[in-house]
Amino acid sequence: MTTTCTCACAEAGPDEKELMGRLEEVLAEQKDKPGGLIPALQTAQAIFGYLPEAAMRRVAQAFDKSYSEVAGVVSFYSFFSTVPRGKYLVRVCLGTACYVRGGNEVLRAMKEKLGIDVGGTTPDRLFSLEVGRCFGACGMAPVLMVNDDLHQRVKPAKIGELLEKYRAPAAPAQEARP
Amino acid sequence: MIHVTINGKAIEIAEGSTILQAAKSAGIQIPTLCFLEKREPLGACRVCLVEVEGARTLVAACSTPCTEGQVVHVNSPKARAARKQVVELLLSEHDGDCQICERNEDCELRKLASDMGIRTVTFGGARAAPKRDASTPGLVRDNAKCIKCRRCVTVCNQVQGIGALFPQGRGFSTVIGPAFAGNLDGVTCVQCGQCAAVCPVGAITERSAIDDVWATLDDPAKTVIVQTAPAIRAALGEEFGYPPGTRVTGKMVSALRQMGFNAVFDTNFAADLTIMEEGTELLTRLKRALVDKDKTAALPMFTSCSPGWIQYAEYYYPNFLDHLSTCKSPQQMFGAVAKTFYAQKIGVKPEDLVVVSVMPCTAKKFEAQRPEMNSSGVRDVDYVLTTRELARMIRQANLAFAELPDGEMDAPLGLSTGAADIFANTGGVMEAALRTAYEIVTGRELPAENLHVKPIEGLEGIKEASVKIERTQPSWSFLEGVELKVAVSHGLGNTRRLLEKIRTGEVHYHFVEVMTCPGGCIGGGGQPRLTDDAVRLKRISAIYAEDESKKLRKSHDNPAIQDLYKEFLGRPNSHKVHGLLHTEYTKKERR
């Protein structure tokens, strides 16, 4: 696996070396804290936009854990991604409330409009698609999130329109990733 | 003490005990699967469900503590039906090609299904796609057979402290394996095979060399010889229905001869040779350290027989590599001597001589293919079989093992002393070394009852002993009055604890024996399954009995070894010997 950050955040231009340096700073601070593994992985994902293999191996080393154990933690939580993600992470909620109010249809429409499956990223690296398991907004079901934007009572037929806002040149300015 | 009733039987048991422990103490059987003795129970498989009066649900006996006045029914209709359903569900996920599965003789899942009388599987569950991982020399994994009991995870993480295997993913799609369900060669693994030793099904096994060995036995152009490790004779019988701890040395020799090996030799011969080399190396290091004040003489010296330990040091403790004895393991010393000295003696070219080893070990398969292990000019050991593979070959050869006469090992590479036998168990290499080193230095026999160094016997994880050296021979006078301090560890988790104490200067030793597997080689990853402490202790007693049955019990008394030095090698640690019998180690990056 390449460790170069190929996602859209590369526009800002930090190279791999610089990102690894930032990871080192975080690890120096967190590695001796009990229960520090998951926060460290979250921070690593925030730095790189995803979890490249080199970063996970470095985290394993710093915490004196095997790479298999770190991989076990990363693969357990859907929050973590080991592949580069697009500029916008779309998470369609399939929690119970959203599911019964048509979340699955929303997901199907989203897959169709983006032309990717769950876990995939569009070729222009603009969108990645994941499934969410309840954002705590059940009263507004079905919901989906695009990065930190919550969209409520989403109708499958309106998905195209929703996405257009993010495709436009003056797309909402915001942090690229959680 | 508290009081419980299980199956109508009143039991008194220490507070904090589990229902499983209470039942066991009263001789009541409860089936288990994910449970491993001496480890925290997982309660993952639910095979040990029992009914407790007043409890809302059935409980897992392995992880439920006893409470005062508890009444437990192991065999109530509800408990029996639930356990049966649990096993049925496991079967529905398991890729059970039982007729042709390598584990079909001793599969625990098959036995559970049979004991419970399961004749149909009601559930048509989804199954993982077969994925065979044969990326390493010693082990093969098949995820479709895995029933996710996690015994391998417990052993690899808690007992050995390696963590090559870990649950990956979540829920039904969880895979037990290396990082991201990849191959074993993508992570750090020392090939000890303890995962294969505890796997209840055919999901992790040794990488078999059986077909290769039959092919070479059938090749008329090859002279094929075999060496058997000391631990095999105390365990092979279990594969043929003998109780653990039965010595079957003679039958094993006859079986190998009837299978077509041109000569049946003994790794014990090379174990005696190891003692000569390693003992001399230790005394030389002591002289360099104590007399020459040579800072490069690294003490303590560590034994180097166990290939899993060697890899462990290469990956985790590269700063200790100078401390490892440069001696090759007995398996590799045997190969090097066989393909030079013996090949010359019988007039066969080394490339036409095939050396097969029978080892209790999966890491030996790795060791044999290390690039350094070609000092005869060709590969020194060609094929490595585990104890289990040898048993399969004996069955394939249609030999009635119980009926075989007791055979004798061939000369000269089959001659050995009792000191070599005890290489099989934890503490044995150290005891054998002390028997010889003490006698070289003082000219007198080791002052220990029946030559046994009691403090380093048994299954304690880290053991230590000291031997006061007095009235030395003139050439060893620098050791006069020295208290030789030794330590023994087995299992890599214990070894790590010992190494940390040595590293921080908390303890000081001259010589340390390390065995990768709990109990030493008798508990190796290639031994008959399942090995628990009761089995380990029985095999160890068998090994000590084998030692005590020998007329010669000290390596330096082995006449075949004396002849080998006279005719071929010169002196221990000489230049010629270094090329053949010694090796070096390389720091490896953890993956």
PDB file of N, CA, C and O in Angstrom, chain B residues 280-343:
ATOM      1  N   THR B 280      31.887 -25.891  25.879  1.00  0.00           N
ATOM      2  CA  THR B 280      33.200 -25.286  25.640  1.00  0.00           C
ATOM      3  C   THR B 280      33.068 -23.785  25.405  1.00  0.00           C
ATOM      4  O   THR B 280      33.854 -22.984  25.901  1.00  0.00           O
ATOM      5  N   GLU B 281      32.028 -23.420  24.642  1.00  0.00           N
ATOM      6  CA  GLU B 281      31.792 -22.002  24.361  1.00  0.00           C
ATOM      7  C   GLU B 281      31.526 -21.232  25.656  1.00  0.00           C
ATOM      8  O   GLU B 281      32.071 -20.140  25.861  1.00  0.00           O
ATOM      9  N   LEU B 282      30.740 -21.823  26.537  1.00  0.00           N
ATOM     10  CA  LEU B 282      30.440 -21.152  27.804  1.00  0.00           C
ATOM     11  C   LEU B 282      31.711 -20.946  28.622  1.00  0.00           C
ATOM     12  O   LEU B 282      31.976 -19.848  29.124  1.00  0.00           O
ATOM     13  N   LEU B 283      32.525 -22.029  28.726  1.00  0.00           N
ATOM     14  CA  LEU B 283      33.746 -21.924  29.525  1.00  0.00           C
ATOM     15  C   LEU B 283      34.708 -20.901  28.913  1.00  0.00           C
ATOM     16  O   LEU B 283      35.370 -20.150  29.634  1.00  0.00           O
ATOM     17  N   THR B 284      34.756 -20.859  27.589  1.00  0.00           N
ATOM     18  CA  THR B 284      35.612 -19.873  26.918  1.00  0.00           C
ATOM     19  C   THR B 284      35.129 -18.456  27.214  1.00  0.00           C
ATOM     20  O   THR B 284      35.918 -17.548  27.485  1.00  0.00           O
ATOM     21  N   ARG B 285      33.816 -18.270  27.142  1.00  0.00           N
ATOM     22  CA  ARG B 285      33.267 -16.933  27.439  1.00  0.00           C
ATOM     23  C   ARG B 285      33.559 -16.536  28.882  1.00  0.00           C
ATOM     24  O   ARG B 285      33.884 -15.382  29.168  1.00  0.00           O
ATOM     25  N   LEU B 286      33.406 -17.507  29.791  1.00  0.00           N
ATOM     26  CA  LEU B 286      33.674 -17.205  31.201  1.00  0.00           C
ATOM     27  C   LEU B 286      35.136 -16.791  31.382  1.00  0.00           C
ATOM     28  O   LEU B 286      35.438 -15.844  32.096  1.00  0.00           O
ATOM     29  N   LYS B 287      36.033 -17.498  30.686  1.00  0.00           N
ATOM     30  CA  LYS B 287      37.458 -17.166  30.806  1.00  0.00           C
ATOM     31  C   LYS B 287      37.710 -15.752  30.265  1.00  0.00           C
ATOM     32  O   LYS B 287      38.376 -14.936  30.889  1.00  0.00           O
ATOM     33  N   ARG B 288      37.117 -15.483  29.086  1.00  0.00           N
ATOM     34  CA  ARG B 288      37.315 -14.153  28.495  1.00  0.00           C
ATOM     35  C   ARG B 288      36.778 -13.062  29.421  1.00  0.00           C
ATOM     36  O   ARG B 288      37.372 -12.000  29.564  1.00  0.00           O
ATOM     37  N   ALA B 289      35.654 -13.341  30.035  1.00  0.00           N
ATOM     38  CA  ALA B 289      35.042 -12.318  30.888  1.00  0.00           C
ATOM     39  C   ALA B 289      35.765 -12.187  32.226  1.00  0.00           C
ATOM     40  O   ALA B 289      36.010 -11.080  32.692  1.00  0.00           O
ATOM     41  N   LEU B 290      36.108 -13.328  32.831  1.00  0.00           N
ATOM     42  CA  LEU B 290      36.643 -13.283  34.195  1.00  0.00           C
ATOM     43  C   LEU B 290      38.150 -13.062  34.243  1.00  0.00           C
ATOM     44  O   LEU B 290      38.647 -12.387  35.129  1.00  0.00           O
ATOM     45  N   VAL B 291      38.882 -13.660  33.277  1.00  0.00           N
ATOM     46  CA  VAL B 291      40.344 -13.548  33.304  1.00  0.00           C
ATOM     47  C   VAL B 291      40.823 -12.414  32.406  1.00  0.00           C
ATOM     48  O   VAL B 291      41.566 -11.526  32.827  1.00  0.00           O
ATOM     49  N   ASP B 292      40.370 -12.431  31.150  1.00  0.00           N
ATOM     50  CA  ASP B 292      40.862 -11.439  30.188  1.00  0.00           C
ATOM     51  C   ASP B 292      40.142 -10.098  30.349  1.00  0.00           C
ATOM     52  O   ASP B 292      40.500  -9.125  29.695  1.00  0.00           O
ATOM     53  N   LYS B 293      39.108 -10.075  31.188  1.00  0.00           N
ATOM     54  CA  LYS B 293      38.301  -8.853  31.381  1.00  0.00           C
ATOM     55  C   LYS B 293      37.843  -8.283  30.027  1.00  0.00           C
ATOM     56  O   LYS B 293      37.844  -7.079  29.801  1.00  0.00           O
ATOM     57  N   ASP B 294      37.488  -9.211  29.138  1.00  0.00           N
ATOM     58  CA  ASP B 294      37.082  -8.831  27.786  1.00  0.00           C
ATOM     59  C   ASP B 294      35.609  -8.414  27.814  1.00  0.00           C
ATOM     60  O   ASP B 294      34.723  -9.218  28.088  1.00  0.00           O
ATOM     61  N   LYS B 295      35.388  -7.123  27.535  1.00  0.00           N
ATOM     62  CA  LYS B 295      34.015  -6.595  27.619  1.00  0.00           C
ATOM     63  C   LYS B 295      33.096  -7.183  26.541  1.00  0.00           C
ATOM     64  O   LYS B 295      31.880  -7.102  26.637  1.00  0.00           O
ATOM     65  N   THR B 296      33.698  -7.730  25.465  1.00  0.00           N
ATOM     66  CA  THR B 296      32.862  -8.253  24.384  1.00  0.00           C
ATOM     67  C   THR B 296      32.374  -9.674  24.665  1.00  0.00           C
ATOM     68  O   THR B 296      31.596 -10.232  23.900  1.00  0.00           O
ATOM     69  N   ALA B 297      32.873 -10.284  25.752  1.00  0.00           N
ATOM     70  CA  ALA B 297      32.407 -11.631  26.096  1.00  0.00           C
ATOM     71  C   ALA B 297      31.027 -11.494  26.731  1.00  0.00           C
ATOM     72  O   ALA B 297      30.895 -11.192  27.906  1.00  0.00           O
ATOM     73  N   ALA B 298      29.993 -11.697  25.917  1.00  0.00           N
ATOM     74  CA  ALA B 298      28.640 -11.389  26.369  1.00  0.00           C
ATOM     75  C   ALA B 298      28.114 -12.466  27.314  1.00  0.00           C
ATOM     76  O   ALA B 298      28.000 -13.635  26.958  1.00  0.00           O
ATOM     77  N   LEU B 299      27.783 -12.046  28.516  1.00  0.00           N
ATOM     78  CA  LEU B 299      27.156 -12.932  29.510  1.00  0.00           C
ATOM     79  C   LEU B 299      25.881 -12.266  29.999  1.00  0.00           C
ATOM     80  O   LEU B 299      25.833 -11.054  30.103  1.00  0.00           O
ATOM     81  N   PRO B 300      24.847 -12.996  30.326  1.00  0.00           N
ATOM     82  CA  PRO B 300      24.784 -14.452  30.246  1.00  0.00           C
ATOM     83  C   PRO B 300      24.782 -14.962  28.802  1.00  0.00           C
ATOM     84  O   PRO B 300      24.341 -14.250  27.900  1.00  0.00           O
ATOM     85  N   MET B 301      25.231 -16.186  28.645  1.00  0.00           N
ATOM     86  CA  MET B 301      25.086 -16.836  27.345  1.00  0.00           C
ATOM     87  C   MET B 301      23.725 -17.533  27.326  1.00  0.00           C
ATOM     88  O   MET B 301      23.283 -18.053  28.354  1.00  0.00           O
ATOM     89  N   PHE B 302      23.070 -17.486  26.156  1.00  0.00           N
ATOM     90  CA  PHE B 302      21.773 -18.141  26.011  1.00  0.00           C
ATOM     91  C   PHE B 302      21.893 -19.370  25.116  1.00  0.00           C
ATOM     92  O   PHE B 302      22.670 -19.354  24.153  1.00  0.00           O
ATOM     93  N   THR B 303      21.106 -20.386  25.411  1.00  0.00           N
ATOM     94  CA  THR B 303      21.080 -21.569  24.534  1.00  0.00           C
ATOM     95  C   THR B 303      20.456 -21.195  23.186  1.00  0.00           C
ATOM     96  O   THR B 303      19.719 -20.207  23.080  1.00  0.00           O
ATOM     97  N   SER B 304      20.731 -22.011  22.193  1.00  0.00           N
ATOM     98  CA  SER B 304      20.287 -21.664  20.835  1.00  0.00           C
ATOM     99  C   SER B 304      19.638 -22.844  20.125  1.00  0.00           C
ATOM    100  O   SER B 304      19.643 -22.923  18.907  1.00  0.00           O
ATOM    101  N   CYS B 305      19.034 -23.782  20.873  1.00  0.00           N
ATOM    102  CA  CYS B 305      18.460 -24.983  20.252  1.00  0.00           C
ATOM    103  C   CYS B 305      17.085 -24.740  19.655  1.00  0.00           C
ATOM    104  O   CYS B 305      16.638 -25.485  18.810  1.00  0.00           O
ATOM    105  N   SER B 306      16.389 -23.723  20.166  1.00  0.00           N
ATOM    106  CA  SER B 306      14.971 -23.582  19.886  1.00  0.00           C
ATOM    107  C   SER B 306      14.771 -22.506  18.815  1.00  0.00           C
ATOM    108  O   SER B 306      14.976 -21.322  19.076  1.00  0.00           O
ATOM    109  N   PRO B 307      14.402 -22.905  17.588  1.00  0.00           N
ATOM    110  CA  PRO B 307      14.395 -21.933  16.487  1.00  0.00           C
ATOM    111  C   PRO B 307      13.363 -20.812  16.649  1.00  0.00           C
ATOM    112  O   PRO B 307      13.546 -19.722  16.111  1.00  0.00           O
ATOM    113  N   GLY B 308      12.285 -21.077  17.385  1.00  0.00           N
ATOM    114  CA  GLY B 308      11.317 -20.004  17.646  1.00  0.00           C
ATOM    115  C   GLY B 308      11.950 -18.926  18.509  1.00  0.00           C
ATOM    116  O   GLY B 308      11.776 -17.723  18.269  1.00  0.00           O
ATOM    117  N   TRP B 309      12.708 -19.346  19.495  1.00  0.00           N
ATOM    118  CA  TRP B 309      13.423 -18.413  20.380  1.00  0.00           C
ATOM    119  C   TRP B 309      14.437 -17.609  19.577  1.00  0.00           C
ATOM    120  O   TRP B 309      14.586 -16.400  19.772  1.00  0.00           O
ATOM    121  N   ILE B 310      15.145 -18.259  18.657  1.00  0.00           N
ATOM    122  CA  ILE B 310      16.131 -17.546  17.841  1.00  0.00           C
ATOM    123  C   ILE B 310      15.448 -16.411  17.075  1.00  0.00           C
ATOM    124  O   ILE B 310      15.888 -15.264  17.082  1.00  0.00           O
ATOM    125  N   GLN B 311      14.323 -16.750  16.428  1.00  0.00           N
ATOM    126  CA  GLN B 311      13.608 -15.705  15.684  1.00  0.00           C
ATOM    127  C   GLN B 311      13.064 -14.635  16.624  1.00  0.00           C
ATOM    128  O   GLN B 311      13.027 -13.456  16.282  1.00  0.00           O
ATOM    129  N   TYR B 312      12.627 -15.066  17.792  1.00  0.00           N
ATOM    130  CA  TYR B 312      12.112 -14.097  18.762  1.00  0.00           C
ATOM    131  C   TYR B 312      13.203 -13.082  19.103  1.00  0.00           C
ATOM    132  O   TYR B 312      12.973 -11.872  19.106  1.00  0.00           O
ATOM    133  N   ALA B 313      14.413 -13.589  19.375  1.00  0.00           N
ATOM    134  CA  ALA B 313      15.522 -12.687  19.711  1.00  0.00           C
ATOM    135  C   ALA B 313      15.858 -11.796  18.516  1.00  0.00           C
ATOM    136  O   ALA B 313      16.111 -10.599  18.681  1.00  0.00           O
ATOM    137  N   GLU B 314      15.820 -12.364  17.317  1.00  0.00           N
ATOM    138  CA  GLU B 314      16.145 -11.563  16.130  1.00  0.00           C
ATOM    139  C   GLU B 314      15.149 -10.422  15.919  1.00  0.00           C
ATOM    140  O   GLU B 314      15.507  -9.336  15.481  1.00  0.00           O
ATOM    141  N   TYR B 315      13.884 -10.684  16.236  1.00  0.00           N
ATOM    142  CA  TYR B 315      12.854  -9.657  16.055  1.00  0.00           C
ATOM    143  C   TYR B 315      12.765  -8.697  17.246  1.00  0.00           C
ATOM    144  O   TYR B 315      12.652  -7.495  17.078  1.00  0.00           O
ATOM    145  N   TYR B 316      12.764  -9.252  18.461  1.00  0.00           N
ATOM    146  CA  TYR B 316      12.390  -8.446  19.622  1.00  0.00           C
ATOM    147  C   TYR B 316      13.572  -8.008  20.487  1.00  0.00           C
ATOM    148  O   TYR B 316      13.479  -7.032  21.192  1.00  0.00           O
ATOM    149  N   TYR B 317      14.643  -8.785  20.499  1.00  0.00           N
ATOM    150  CA  TYR B 317      15.771  -8.454  21.367  1.00  0.00           C
ATOM    151  C   TYR B 317      17.093  -8.506  20.608  1.00  0.00           C
ATOM    152  O   TYR B 317      18.003  -9.245  20.983  1.00  0.00           O
ATOM    153  N   PRO B 318      17.210  -7.735  19.523  1.00  0.00           N
ATOM    154  CA  PRO B 318      18.454  -7.799  18.730  1.00  0.00           C
ATOM    155  C   PRO B 318      19.692  -7.447  19.558  1.00  0.00           C
ATOM    156  O   PRO B 318      20.778  -7.938  19.251  1.00  0.00           O
ATOM    157  N   ASN B 319      19.507  -6.633  20.624  1.00  0.00           N
ATOM    158  CA  ASN B 319      20.672  -6.294  21.449  1.00  0.00           C
ATOM    159  C   ASN B 319      21.230  -7.498  22.203  1.00  0.00           C
ATOM    160  O   ASN B 319      22.341  -7.458  22.711  1.00  0.00           O
ATOM    161  N   PHE B 320      20.449  -8.572  22.262  1.00  0.00           N
ATOM    162  CA  PHE B 320      20.898  -9.781  22.952  1.00  0.00           C
ATOM    163  C   PHE B 320      21.537 -10.801  22.001  1.00  0.00           C
ATOM    164  O   PHE B 320      21.940 -11.874  22.441  1.00  0.00           O
ATOM    165  N   LEU B 321      21.572 -10.491  20.703  1.00  0.00           N
ATOM    166  CA  LEU B 321      22.036 -11.516  19.753  1.00  0.00           C
ATOM    167  C   LEU B 321      23.468 -11.972  20.055  1.00  0.00           C
ATOM    168  O   LEU B 321      23.804 -13.137  19.847  1.00  0.00           O
ATOM    169  N   ASP B 322      24.318 -11.055  20.562  1.00  0.00           N
ATOM    170  CA  ASP B 322      25.688 -11.438  20.930  1.00  0.00           C
ATOM    171  C   ASP B 322      25.710 -12.443  22.081  1.00  0.00           C
ATOM    172  O   ASP B 322      26.705 -13.117  22.305  1.00  0.00           O
ATOM    173  N   HIS B 323      24.631 -12.460  22.836  1.00  0.00           N
ATOM    174  CA  HIS B 323      24.569 -13.348  24.002  1.00  0.00           C
ATOM    175  C   HIS B 323      24.192 -14.770  23.618  1.00  0.00           C
ATOM    176  O   HIS B 323      24.363 -15.695  24.399  1.00  0.00           O
ATOM    177  N   LEU B 324      23.611 -14.937  22.425  1.00  0.00           N
ATOM    178  CA  LEU B 324      23.178 -16.277  22.024  1.00  0.00           C
ATOM    179  C   LEU B 324      24.390 -17.138  21.707  1.00  0.00           C
ATOM    180  O   LEU B 324      25.343 -16.670  21.068  1.00  0.00           O
ATOM    181  N   SER B 325      24.356 -18.370  22.161  1.00  0.00           N
ATOM    182  CA  SER B 325      25.395 -19.316  21.772  1.00  0.00           C
ATOM    183  C   SER B 325      25.434 -19.369  20.249  1.00  0.00           C
ATOM    184  O   SER B 325      24.391 -19.320  19.590  1.00  0.00           O
ATOM    185  N   THR B 326      26.637 -19.450  19.689  1.00  0.00           N
ATOM    186  CA  THR B 326      26.723 -19.528  18.219  1.00  0.00           C
ATOM    187  C   THR B 326      26.444 -20.941  17.732  1.00  0.00           C
ATOM    188  O   THR B 326      26.431 -21.186  16.521  1.00  0.00           O
ATOM    189  N   CYS B 327      26.251 -21.883  18.649  1.00  0.00           N
ATOM    190  CA  CYS B 327      25.995 -23.269  18.248  1.00  0.00           C
ATOM    191  C   CYS B 327      24.706 -23.366  17.447  1.00  0.00           C
ATOM    192  O   CYS B 327      23.682 -22.810  17.833  1.00  0.00           O
ATOM    193  N   LYS B 328      24.778 -24.129  16.344  1.00  0.00           N
ATOM    194  CA  LYS B 328      23.543 -24.474  15.656  1.00  0.00           C
ATOM    195  C   LYS B 328      22.714 -25.365  16.567  1.00  0.00           C
ATOM    196  O   LYS B 328      23.226 -25.933  17.528  1.00  0.00           O
ATOM    197  N   SER B 329      21.465 -25.546  16.214  1.00  0.00           N
ATOM    198  CA  SER B 329      20.626 -26.454  16.986  1.00  0.00           C
ATOM    199  C   SER B 329      21.059 -27.889  16.682  1.00  0.00           C
ATOM    200  O   SER B 329      21.699 -28.149  15.666  1.00  0.00           O
ATOM    201  N   PRO B 330      20.705 -28.837  17.553  1.00  0.00           N
ATOM    202  CA  PRO B 330      21.039 -30.241  17.266  1.00  0.00           C
ATOM    203  C   PRO B 330      20.552 -30.698  15.887  1.00  0.00           C
ATOM    204  O   PRO B 330      21.272 -31.409  15.182  1.00  0.00           O
ATOM    205  N   GLN B 331      19.334 -30.300  15.479  1.00  0.00           N
ATOM    206  CA  GLN B 331      18.855 -30.711  14.152  1.00  0.00           C
ATOM    207  C   GLN B 331      19.853 -30.316  13.065  1.00  0.00           C
ATOM    208  O   GLN B 331      20.186 -31.105  12.181  1.00  0.00           O
ATOM    209  N   GLN B 332      20.330 -29.067  13.134  1.00  0.00           N
ATOM    210  CA  GLN B 332      21.205 -28.572  12.059  1.00  0.00           C
ATOM    211  C   GLN B 332      22.628 -29.112  12.199  1.00  0.00           C
ATOM    212  O   GLN B 332      23.305 -29.334  11.210  1.00  0.00           O
ATOM    213  N   MET B 333      23.076 -29.329  13.439  1.00  0.00           N
ATOM    214  CA  MET B 333      24.389 -29.963  13.610  1.00  0.00           C
ATOM    215  C   MET B 333      24.358 -31.360  12.996  1.00  0.00           C
ATOM    216  O   MET B 333      25.300 -31.784  12.331  1.00  0.00           O
ATOM    217  N   PHE B 334      23.242 -32.055  13.228  1.00  0.00           N
ATOM    218  CA  PHE B 334      23.124 -33.401  12.675  1.00  0.00           C
ATOM    219  C   PHE B 334      23.234 -33.352  11.154  1.00  0.00           C
ATOM    220  O   PHE B 334      23.994 -34.114  10.542  1.00  0.00           O
ATOM    221  N   GLY B 335      22.473 -32.430  10.537  1.00  0.00           N
ATOM    222  CA  GLY B 335      22.481 -32.326   9.080  1.00  0.00           C
ATOM    223  C   GLY B 335      23.885 -32.053   8.550  1.00  0.00           C
ATOM    224  O   GLY B 335      24.332 -32.680   7.582  1.00  0.00           O
ATOM    225  N   ALA B 336      24.584 -31.122   9.209  1.00  0.00           N
ATOM    226  CA  ALA B 336      25.925 -30.744   8.743  1.00  0.00           C
ATOM    227  C   ALA B 336      26.909 -31.906   8.869  1.00  0.00           C
ATOM    228  O   ALA B 336      27.720 -32.155   7.965  1.00  0.00           O
ATOM    229  N   VAL B 337      26.830 -32.646   9.990  1.00  0.00           N
ATOM    230  CA  VAL B 337      27.737 -33.792  10.179  1.00  0.00           C
ATOM    231  C   VAL B 337      27.370 -34.925   9.218  1.00  0.00           C
ATOM    232  O   VAL B 337      28.240 -35.570   8.626  1.00  0.00           O
ATOM    233  N   ALA B 338      26.057 -35.148   9.039  1.00  0.00           N
ATOM    234  CA  ALA B 338      25.620 -36.240   8.160  1.00  0.00           C
ATOM    235  C   ALA B 338      26.097 -36.018   6.731  1.00  0.00           C
ATOM    236  O   ALA B 338      26.581 -36.939   6.070  1.00  0.00           O
ATOM    237  N   LYS B 339      25.978 -34.777   6.263  1.00  0.00           N
ATOM    238  CA  LYS B 339      26.284 -34.531   4.847  1.00  0.00           C
ATOM    239  C   LYS B 339      27.770 -34.309   4.584  1.00  0.00           C
ATOM    240  O   LYS B 339      28.177 -34.106   3.441  1.00  0.00           O
ATOM    241  N   THR B 340      28.589 -34.320   5.641  1.00  0.00           N
ATOM    242  CA  THR B 340      30.048 -34.236   5.437  1.00  0.00           C
ATOM    243  C   THR B 340      30.675 -35.550   5.908  1.00  0.00           C
ATOM    244  O   THR B 340      30.942 -36.447   5.114  1.00  0.00           O
ATOM    245  N   PHE B 341      30.818 -35.688   7.215  1.00  0.00           N
ATOM    246  CA  PHE B 341      31.469 -36.853   7.823  1.00  0.00           C
ATOM    247  C   PHE B 341      30.832 -38.178   7.375  1.00  0.00           C
ATOM    248  O   PHE B 341      31.498 -39.071   6.857  1.00  0.00           O
ATOM    249  N   TYR B 342      29.502 -38.286   7.556  1.00  0.00           N
ATOM    250  CA  TYR B 342      28.845 -39.561   7.271  1.00  0.00           C
ATOM    251  C   TYR B 342      28.802 -39.838   5.764  1.00  0.00           C
ATOM    252  O   TYR B 342      29.029 -40.968   5.320  1.00  0.00           O
ATOM    253  N   ALA B 343      28.544 -38.793   4.972  1.00  0.00           N
ATOM    254  CA  ALA B 343      28.497 -38.974   3.517  1.00  0.00           C
ATOM    255  C   ALA B 343      29.841 -39.507   3.002  1.00  0.00           C
ATOM    256  O   ALA B 343      29.892 -40.435   2.191  1.00  0.00           O
TER     257      ALA B 343
END
